[in-house]
Amino acid sequence: MRHRPIPGSSGTVRAMTLLGEKVLHAPCEPVTEFGPELARLVEDLFATMYAAEGVGLAANQIGEGVRVFVYDCPDDEDVRHLGHVVNPRLVEADGPAVRGPEGCLSLPGLEAGTPRFDHAVVEGFTATGEPVTVSGTGFFARCLQHECDHLDGLVYTDRLTGWRKAKAQRDARRAPWGRTS
């Protein structure tokens, strides 16, 4: 899926944090200051996500240990969802648990069947401090849960068990970027 940048976005594409880097595996700190620095971070997250052709990106994936993520993600009906959440809290994750293919920009080239709930609701704030609630189903619900996990210091492979987990760990060790936790 090709993504288009936000009109007027002037963000900077930043280096991606990879599996095994400390900031990716630690819970992120809440944002306490809303202002130009936070707005710039959101723009950088969008620019980096689009450059990597992703559908979501958390701040710790570009080395910033704060609770912010962006998304430009379709749901199962191909409705586009575009936005960002500061200090997100996953307040609902329910419905059938569906095992579906999941990848991550911090584990480039890898994918595994990962269980996620079919419905998710996230509450938080915009970069200007306004309250926001984001609700999604299907693929978009998967995206919301995935990005919230990042901010809690988890990657999707932490949700795997058995042979799927063993295969993902082996594939990560063999990947050109070759870091594992």
PDB file of C-alpha atoms in Angstrom:
ATOM      1  CA  MET A   1       0.000   0.000   0.000  1.00  0.00           C
ATOM      2  CA  ARG A   2       1.405   3.384  -0.981  1.00  0.00           C
ATOM      3  CA  HIS A   3       0.929   6.234   1.446  1.00  0.00           C
ATOM      4  CA  ARG A   4       0.851   9.887   0.712  1.00  0.00           C
ATOM      5  CA  PRO A   5       2.361  12.525   2.964  1.00  0.00           C
ATOM      6  CA  ILE A   6       0.206  14.947   4.890  1.00  0.00           C
ATOM      7  CA  PRO A   7      -0.271  18.104   2.836  1.00  0.00           C
ATOM      8  CA  GLY A   8       2.100  20.788   4.098  1.00  0.00           C
ATOM      9  CA  SER A   9       4.081  18.343   6.253  1.00  0.00           C
ATOM     10  CA  SER A  10       7.681  19.321   6.656  1.00  0.00           C
ATOM     11  CA  GLY A  11       8.849  16.501   8.892  1.00  0.00           C
ATOM     12  CA  THR A  12      12.297  14.986   8.794  1.00  0.00           C
ATOM     13  CA  VAL A  13      12.808  11.303   8.036  1.00  0.00           C
ATOM     14  CA  ARG A  14      14.615   9.826  11.030  1.00  0.00           C
ATOM     15  CA  ALA A  15      16.557   6.589  11.517  1.00  0.00           C
ATOM     16  CA  MET A  16      14.455   3.613  12.539  1.00  0.00           C
ATOM     17  CA  THR A  17      15.070   1.970  15.912  1.00  0.00           C
ATOM     18  CA  LEU A  18      15.557  -1.775  15.455  1.00  0.00           C
ATOM     19  CA  LEU A  19      14.750  -4.809  17.571  1.00  0.00           C
ATOM     20  CA  GLY A  20      17.249  -5.056  20.427  1.00  0.00           C
ATOM     21  CA  GLU A  21      17.784  -1.324  20.883  1.00  0.00           C
ATOM     22  CA  LYS A  22      17.052  -0.329  24.483  1.00  0.00           C
ATOM     23  CA  VAL A  23      14.519   2.461  23.778  1.00  0.00           C
ATOM     24  CA  LEU A  24      12.305   0.006  21.863  1.00  0.00           C
ATOM     25  CA  HIS A  25      12.015  -2.331  24.850  1.00  0.00           C
ATOM     26  CA  ALA A  26      11.338   0.139  27.668  1.00  0.00           C
ATOM     27  CA  PRO A  27       7.998   1.725  28.593  1.00  0.00           C
ATOM     28  CA  CYS A  28       7.787   5.272  27.247  1.00  0.00           C
ATOM     29  CA  GLU A  29       7.330   8.352  29.420  1.00  0.00           C
ATOM     30  CA  PRO A  30       4.167  10.467  29.250  1.00  0.00           C
ATOM     31  CA  VAL A  31       4.354  13.733  27.330  1.00  0.00           C
ATOM     32  CA  THR A  32       4.185  16.668  29.745  1.00  0.00           C
ATOM     33  CA  GLU A  33       4.771  19.615  27.401  1.00  0.00           C
ATOM     34  CA  PHE A  34       2.548  20.378  24.431  1.00  0.00           C
ATOM     35  CA  GLY A  35       4.145  22.809  22.028  1.00  0.00           C
ATOM     36  CA  PRO A  36       6.364  23.218  18.971  1.00  0.00           C
ATOM     37  CA  GLU A  37       8.749  20.377  19.927  1.00  0.00           C
ATOM     38  CA  LEU A  38       5.869  17.913  20.158  1.00  0.00           C
ATOM     39  CA  ALA A  39       4.390  19.165  16.873  1.00  0.00           C
ATOM     40  CA  ARG A  40       7.798  18.649  15.207  1.00  0.00           C
ATOM     41  CA  LEU A  41       8.016  15.103  16.617  1.00  0.00           C
ATOM     42  CA  VAL A  42       4.579  14.278  15.162  1.00  0.00           C
ATOM     43  CA  GLU A  43       5.669  15.640  11.761  1.00  0.00           C
ATOM     44  CA  ASP A  44       8.903  13.617  11.929  1.00  0.00           C
ATOM     45  CA  LEU A  45       6.930  10.489  12.817  1.00  0.00           C
ATOM     46  CA  PHE A  46       4.674  10.957   9.782  1.00  0.00           C
ATOM     47  CA  ALA A  47       7.617  11.657   7.454  1.00  0.00           C
ATOM     48  CA  THR A  48       9.481   8.589   8.710  1.00  0.00           C
ATOM     49  CA  MET A  49       6.404   6.353   8.537  1.00  0.00           C
ATOM     50  CA  TYR A  50       5.671   7.403   4.949  1.00  0.00           C
ATOM     51  CA  ALA A  51       9.312   6.976   3.886  1.00  0.00           C
ATOM     52  CA  ALA A  52       9.250   3.423   5.290  1.00  0.00           C
ATOM     53  CA  GLU A  53       5.823   2.740   3.734  1.00  0.00           C
ATOM     54  CA  GLY A  54       4.266   1.858   7.091  1.00  0.00           C
ATOM     55  CA  VAL A  55       0.762   2.303   8.472  1.00  0.00           C
ATOM     56  CA  GLY A  56       1.736   3.352  12.008  1.00  0.00           C
ATOM     57  CA  LEU A  57       4.788   4.485  13.939  1.00  0.00           C
ATOM     58  CA  ALA A  58       5.511   5.011  17.627  1.00  0.00           C
ATOM     59  CA  ALA A  59       7.973   7.598  18.944  1.00  0.00           C
ATOM     60  CA  ASN A  60      10.348   5.000  20.386  1.00  0.00           C
ATOM     61  CA  GLN A  61      10.741   3.580  16.874  1.00  0.00           C
ATOM     62  CA  ILE A  62      12.723   6.718  16.039  1.00  0.00           C
ATOM     63  CA  GLY A  63      14.546   6.785  19.368  1.00  0.00           C
ATOM     64  CA  GLU A  64      12.208   9.058  21.341  1.00  0.00           C
ATOM     65  CA  GLY A  65      11.003   7.437  24.576  1.00  0.00           C
ATOM     66  CA  VAL A  66       7.723   9.355  24.844  1.00  0.00           C
ATOM     67  CA  ARG A  67       4.108   8.232  24.483  1.00  0.00           C
ATOM     68  CA  VAL A  68       3.192   9.369  20.941  1.00  0.00           C
ATOM     69  CA  PHE A  69       2.187   7.483  17.826  1.00  0.00           C
ATOM     70  CA  VAL A  70       0.928   8.312  14.345  1.00  0.00           C
ATOM     71  CA  TYR A  71      -1.142   6.287  11.902  1.00  0.00           C
ATOM     72  CA  ASP A  72      -2.400   6.295   8.332  1.00  0.00           C
ATOM     73  CA  CYS A  73      -4.114   2.951   8.215  1.00  0.00           C
ATOM     74  CA  PRO A  74      -7.104   1.401   6.473  1.00  0.00           C
ATOM     75  CA  ASP A  75      -9.651  -0.760   8.211  1.00  0.00           C
ATOM     76  CA  ASP A  76     -11.031  -3.973   6.707  1.00  0.00           C
ATOM     77  CA  GLU A  77     -13.527  -1.963   4.616  1.00  0.00           C
ATOM     78  CA  ASP A  78     -10.612   0.063   3.169  1.00  0.00           C
ATOM     79  CA  VAL A  79     -11.656   3.236   5.009  1.00  0.00           C
ATOM     80  CA  ARG A  80      -8.572   5.380   5.651  1.00  0.00           C
ATOM     81  CA  HIS A  81      -7.824   6.449   9.242  1.00  0.00           C
ATOM     82  CA  LEU A  82      -5.261   9.238   9.636  1.00  0.00           C
ATOM     83  CA  GLY A  83      -4.060  10.869  12.829  1.00  0.00           C
ATOM     84  CA  HIS A  84      -1.878  10.808  15.912  1.00  0.00           C
ATOM     85  CA  VAL A  85      -2.336  10.219  19.631  1.00  0.00           C
ATOM     86  CA  VAL A  86      -0.309  11.660  22.500  1.00  0.00           C
ATOM     87  CA  ASN A  87      -0.325   9.770  25.819  1.00  0.00           C
ATOM     88  CA  PRO A  88      -2.576   7.040  24.418  1.00  0.00           C
ATOM     89  CA  ARG A  89      -4.350   4.554  26.638  1.00  0.00           C
ATOM     90  CA  LEU A  90      -5.852   1.403  25.161  1.00  0.00           C
ATOM     91  CA  VAL A  91      -9.230   1.508  26.946  1.00  0.00           C
ATOM     92  CA  GLU A  92     -10.962  -1.276  25.025  1.00  0.00           C
ATOM     93  CA  ALA A  93      -9.709  -4.308  23.134  1.00  0.00           C
ATOM     94  CA  ASP A  94     -12.446  -6.826  22.560  1.00  0.00           C
ATOM     95  CA  GLY A  95     -14.336  -8.876  20.034  1.00  0.00           C
ATOM     96  CA  PRO A  96     -12.941 -12.000  18.486  1.00  0.00           C
ATOM     97  CA  ALA A  97      -9.199 -12.505  18.796  1.00  0.00           C
ATOM     98  CA  VAL A  98      -7.934 -12.897  15.251  1.00  0.00           C
ATOM     99  CA  ARG A  99      -4.506 -14.257  14.322  1.00  0.00           C
ATOM    100  CA  GLY A 100      -3.368 -12.243  11.339  1.00  0.00           C
ATOM    101  CA  PRO A 101      -0.130 -11.357   9.598  1.00  0.00           C
ATOM    102  CA  GLU A 102       1.734  -8.619  11.396  1.00  0.00           C
ATOM    103  CA  GLY A 103       4.994  -6.905  10.648  1.00  0.00           C
ATOM    104  CA  CYS A 104       6.875  -3.971  12.105  1.00  0.00           C
ATOM    105  CA  LEU A 105       9.142  -1.256  10.756  1.00  0.00           C
ATOM    106  CA  SER A 106      11.556  -2.044  13.624  1.00  0.00           C
ATOM    107  CA  LEU A 107      11.793  -5.667  12.440  1.00  0.00           C
ATOM    108  CA  PRO A 108      12.139  -5.038   8.695  1.00  0.00           C
ATOM    109  CA  GLY A 109      11.310  -7.935   6.430  1.00  0.00           C
ATOM    110  CA  LEU A 110       9.763 -10.112   9.158  1.00  0.00           C
ATOM    111  CA  GLU A 111       6.128 -11.070   9.617  1.00  0.00           C
ATOM    112  CA  ALA A 112       4.223 -13.503  11.828  1.00  0.00           C
ATOM    113  CA  GLY A 113       0.644 -14.504  12.549  1.00  0.00           C
ATOM    114  CA  THR A 114      -0.099 -12.503  15.700  1.00  0.00           C
ATOM    115  CA  PRO A 115      -3.321 -12.614  17.738  1.00  0.00           C
ATOM    116  CA  ARG A 116      -5.127  -9.277  18.170  1.00  0.00           C
ATOM    117  CA  PHE A 117      -8.643  -8.298  19.120  1.00  0.00           C
ATOM    118  CA  ASP A 118     -10.937  -7.224  16.285  1.00  0.00           C
ATOM    119  CA  HIS A 119     -11.995  -3.985  18.021  1.00  0.00           C
ATOM    120  CA  ALA A 120      -9.924  -1.379  19.876  1.00  0.00           C
ATOM    121  CA  VAL A 121     -10.483   2.036  21.434  1.00  0.00           C
ATOM    122  CA  VAL A 122      -7.652   4.403  22.352  1.00  0.00           C
ATOM    123  CA  GLU A 123      -8.006   7.607  24.335  1.00  0.00           C
ATOM    124  CA  GLY A 124      -5.410  10.347  24.545  1.00  0.00           C
ATOM    125  CA  PHE A 125      -4.683  13.829  23.291  1.00  0.00           C
ATOM    126  CA  THR A 126      -3.728  15.660  20.118  1.00  0.00           C
ATOM    127  CA  ALA A 127      -0.415  17.493  19.844  1.00  0.00           C
ATOM    128  CA  THR A 128      -2.261  20.656  20.917  1.00  0.00           C
ATOM    129  CA  GLY A 129      -3.616  18.994  24.065  1.00  0.00           C
ATOM    130  CA  GLU A 130      -7.190  18.380  22.926  1.00  0.00           C
ATOM    131  CA  PRO A 131      -8.758  15.091  24.117  1.00  0.00           C
ATOM    132  CA  VAL A 132      -9.185  12.483  21.372  1.00  0.00           C
ATOM    133  CA  THR A 133     -10.791   9.047  21.179  1.00  0.00           C
ATOM    134  CA  VAL A 134      -9.908   6.732  18.298  1.00  0.00           C
ATOM    135  CA  SER A 135     -11.894   3.554  17.627  1.00  0.00           C
ATOM    136  CA  GLY A 136     -11.104   0.897  15.083  1.00  0.00           C
ATOM    137  CA  THR A 137     -11.990  -2.545  13.844  1.00  0.00           C
ATOM    138  CA  GLY A 138     -10.142  -5.160  11.836  1.00  0.00           C
ATOM    139  CA  PHE A 139      -6.748  -4.117  10.493  1.00  0.00           C
ATOM    140  CA  PHE A 140      -7.012  -0.649  12.035  1.00  0.00           C
ATOM    141  CA  ALA A 141      -7.741  -2.186  15.477  1.00  0.00           C
ATOM    142  CA  ARG A 142      -4.604  -4.296  14.990  1.00  0.00           C
ATOM    143  CA  CYS A 143      -2.627  -1.112  14.217  1.00  0.00           C
ATOM    144  CA  LEU A 144      -3.892   0.687  17.341  1.00  0.00           C
ATOM    145  CA  GLN A 145      -2.995  -2.270  19.585  1.00  0.00           C
ATOM    146  CA  HIS A 146       0.413  -2.646  17.909  1.00  0.00           C
ATOM    147  CA  GLU A 147       1.347   1.029  18.426  1.00  0.00           C
ATOM    148  CA  CYS A 148       0.127   1.037  22.057  1.00  0.00           C
ATOM    149  CA  ASP A 149       2.270  -2.053  22.654  1.00  0.00           C
ATOM    150  CA  HIS A 150       5.325  -0.183  21.347  1.00  0.00           C
ATOM    151  CA  LEU A 151       4.808   2.577  23.892  1.00  0.00           C
ATOM    152  CA  ASP A 152       4.672  -0.057  26.645  1.00  0.00           C
ATOM    153  CA  GLY A 153       8.040  -1.447  25.479  1.00  0.00           C
ATOM    154  CA  LEU A 154       6.629  -4.428  23.560  1.00  0.00           C
ATOM    155  CA  VAL A 155       7.017  -5.560  19.966  1.00  0.00           C
ATOM    156  CA  TYR A 156       4.602  -7.906  18.231  1.00  0.00           C
ATOM    157  CA  THR A 157       6.965 -10.870  18.648  1.00  0.00           C
ATOM    158  CA  ASP A 158       6.441 -10.560  22.418  1.00  0.00           C
ATOM    159  CA  ARG A 159       2.835 -11.673  21.772  1.00  0.00           C
ATOM    160  CA  LEU A 160       3.920 -14.849  19.978  1.00  0.00           C
ATOM    161  CA  THR A 161       4.199 -18.272  21.578  1.00  0.00           C
ATOM    162  CA  GLY A 162       5.543 -21.693  20.673  1.00  0.00           C
ATOM    163  CA  TRP A 163       6.965 -22.316  17.237  1.00  0.00           C
ATOM    164  CA  ARG A 164       5.868 -18.874  15.952  1.00  0.00           C
ATOM    165  CA  LYS A 165       7.971 -17.164  18.631  1.00  0.00           C
ATOM    166  CA  ALA A 166      10.951 -19.474  18.032  1.00  0.00           C
ATOM    167  CA  LYS A 167      10.759 -18.868  14.258  1.00  0.00           C
ATOM    168  CA  ALA A 168      10.496 -15.084  14.702  1.00  0.00           C
ATOM    169  CA  GLN A 169      13.516 -15.046  17.025  1.00  0.00           C
ATOM    170  CA  ARG A 170      15.523 -17.191  14.610  1.00  0.00           C
ATOM    171  CA  ASP A 171      14.514 -15.000  11.647  1.00  0.00           C
ATOM    172  CA  ALA A 172      15.493 -11.856  13.588  1.00  0.00           C
ATOM    173  CA  ARG A 173      18.940 -13.288  14.366  1.00  0.00           C
ATOM    174  CA  ARG A 174      19.413 -14.102  10.672  1.00  0.00           C
ATOM    175  CA  ALA A 175      18.140 -10.758   9.382  1.00  0.00           C
ATOM    176  CA  PRO A 176      20.699  -8.356   7.898  1.00  0.00           C
ATOM    177  CA  TRP A 177      20.114  -5.940  10.789  1.00  0.00           C
ATOM    178  CA  GLY A 178      20.604  -8.967  13.116  1.00  0.00           C
ATOM    179  CA  ARG A 179      19.729  -7.656  16.579  1.00  0.00           C
ATOM    180  CA  THR A 180      17.610  -9.596  19.046  1.00  0.00           C
ATOM    181  CA  SER A 181      16.408  -8.893  22.528  1.00  0.00           C
TER     182      SER A 181
END
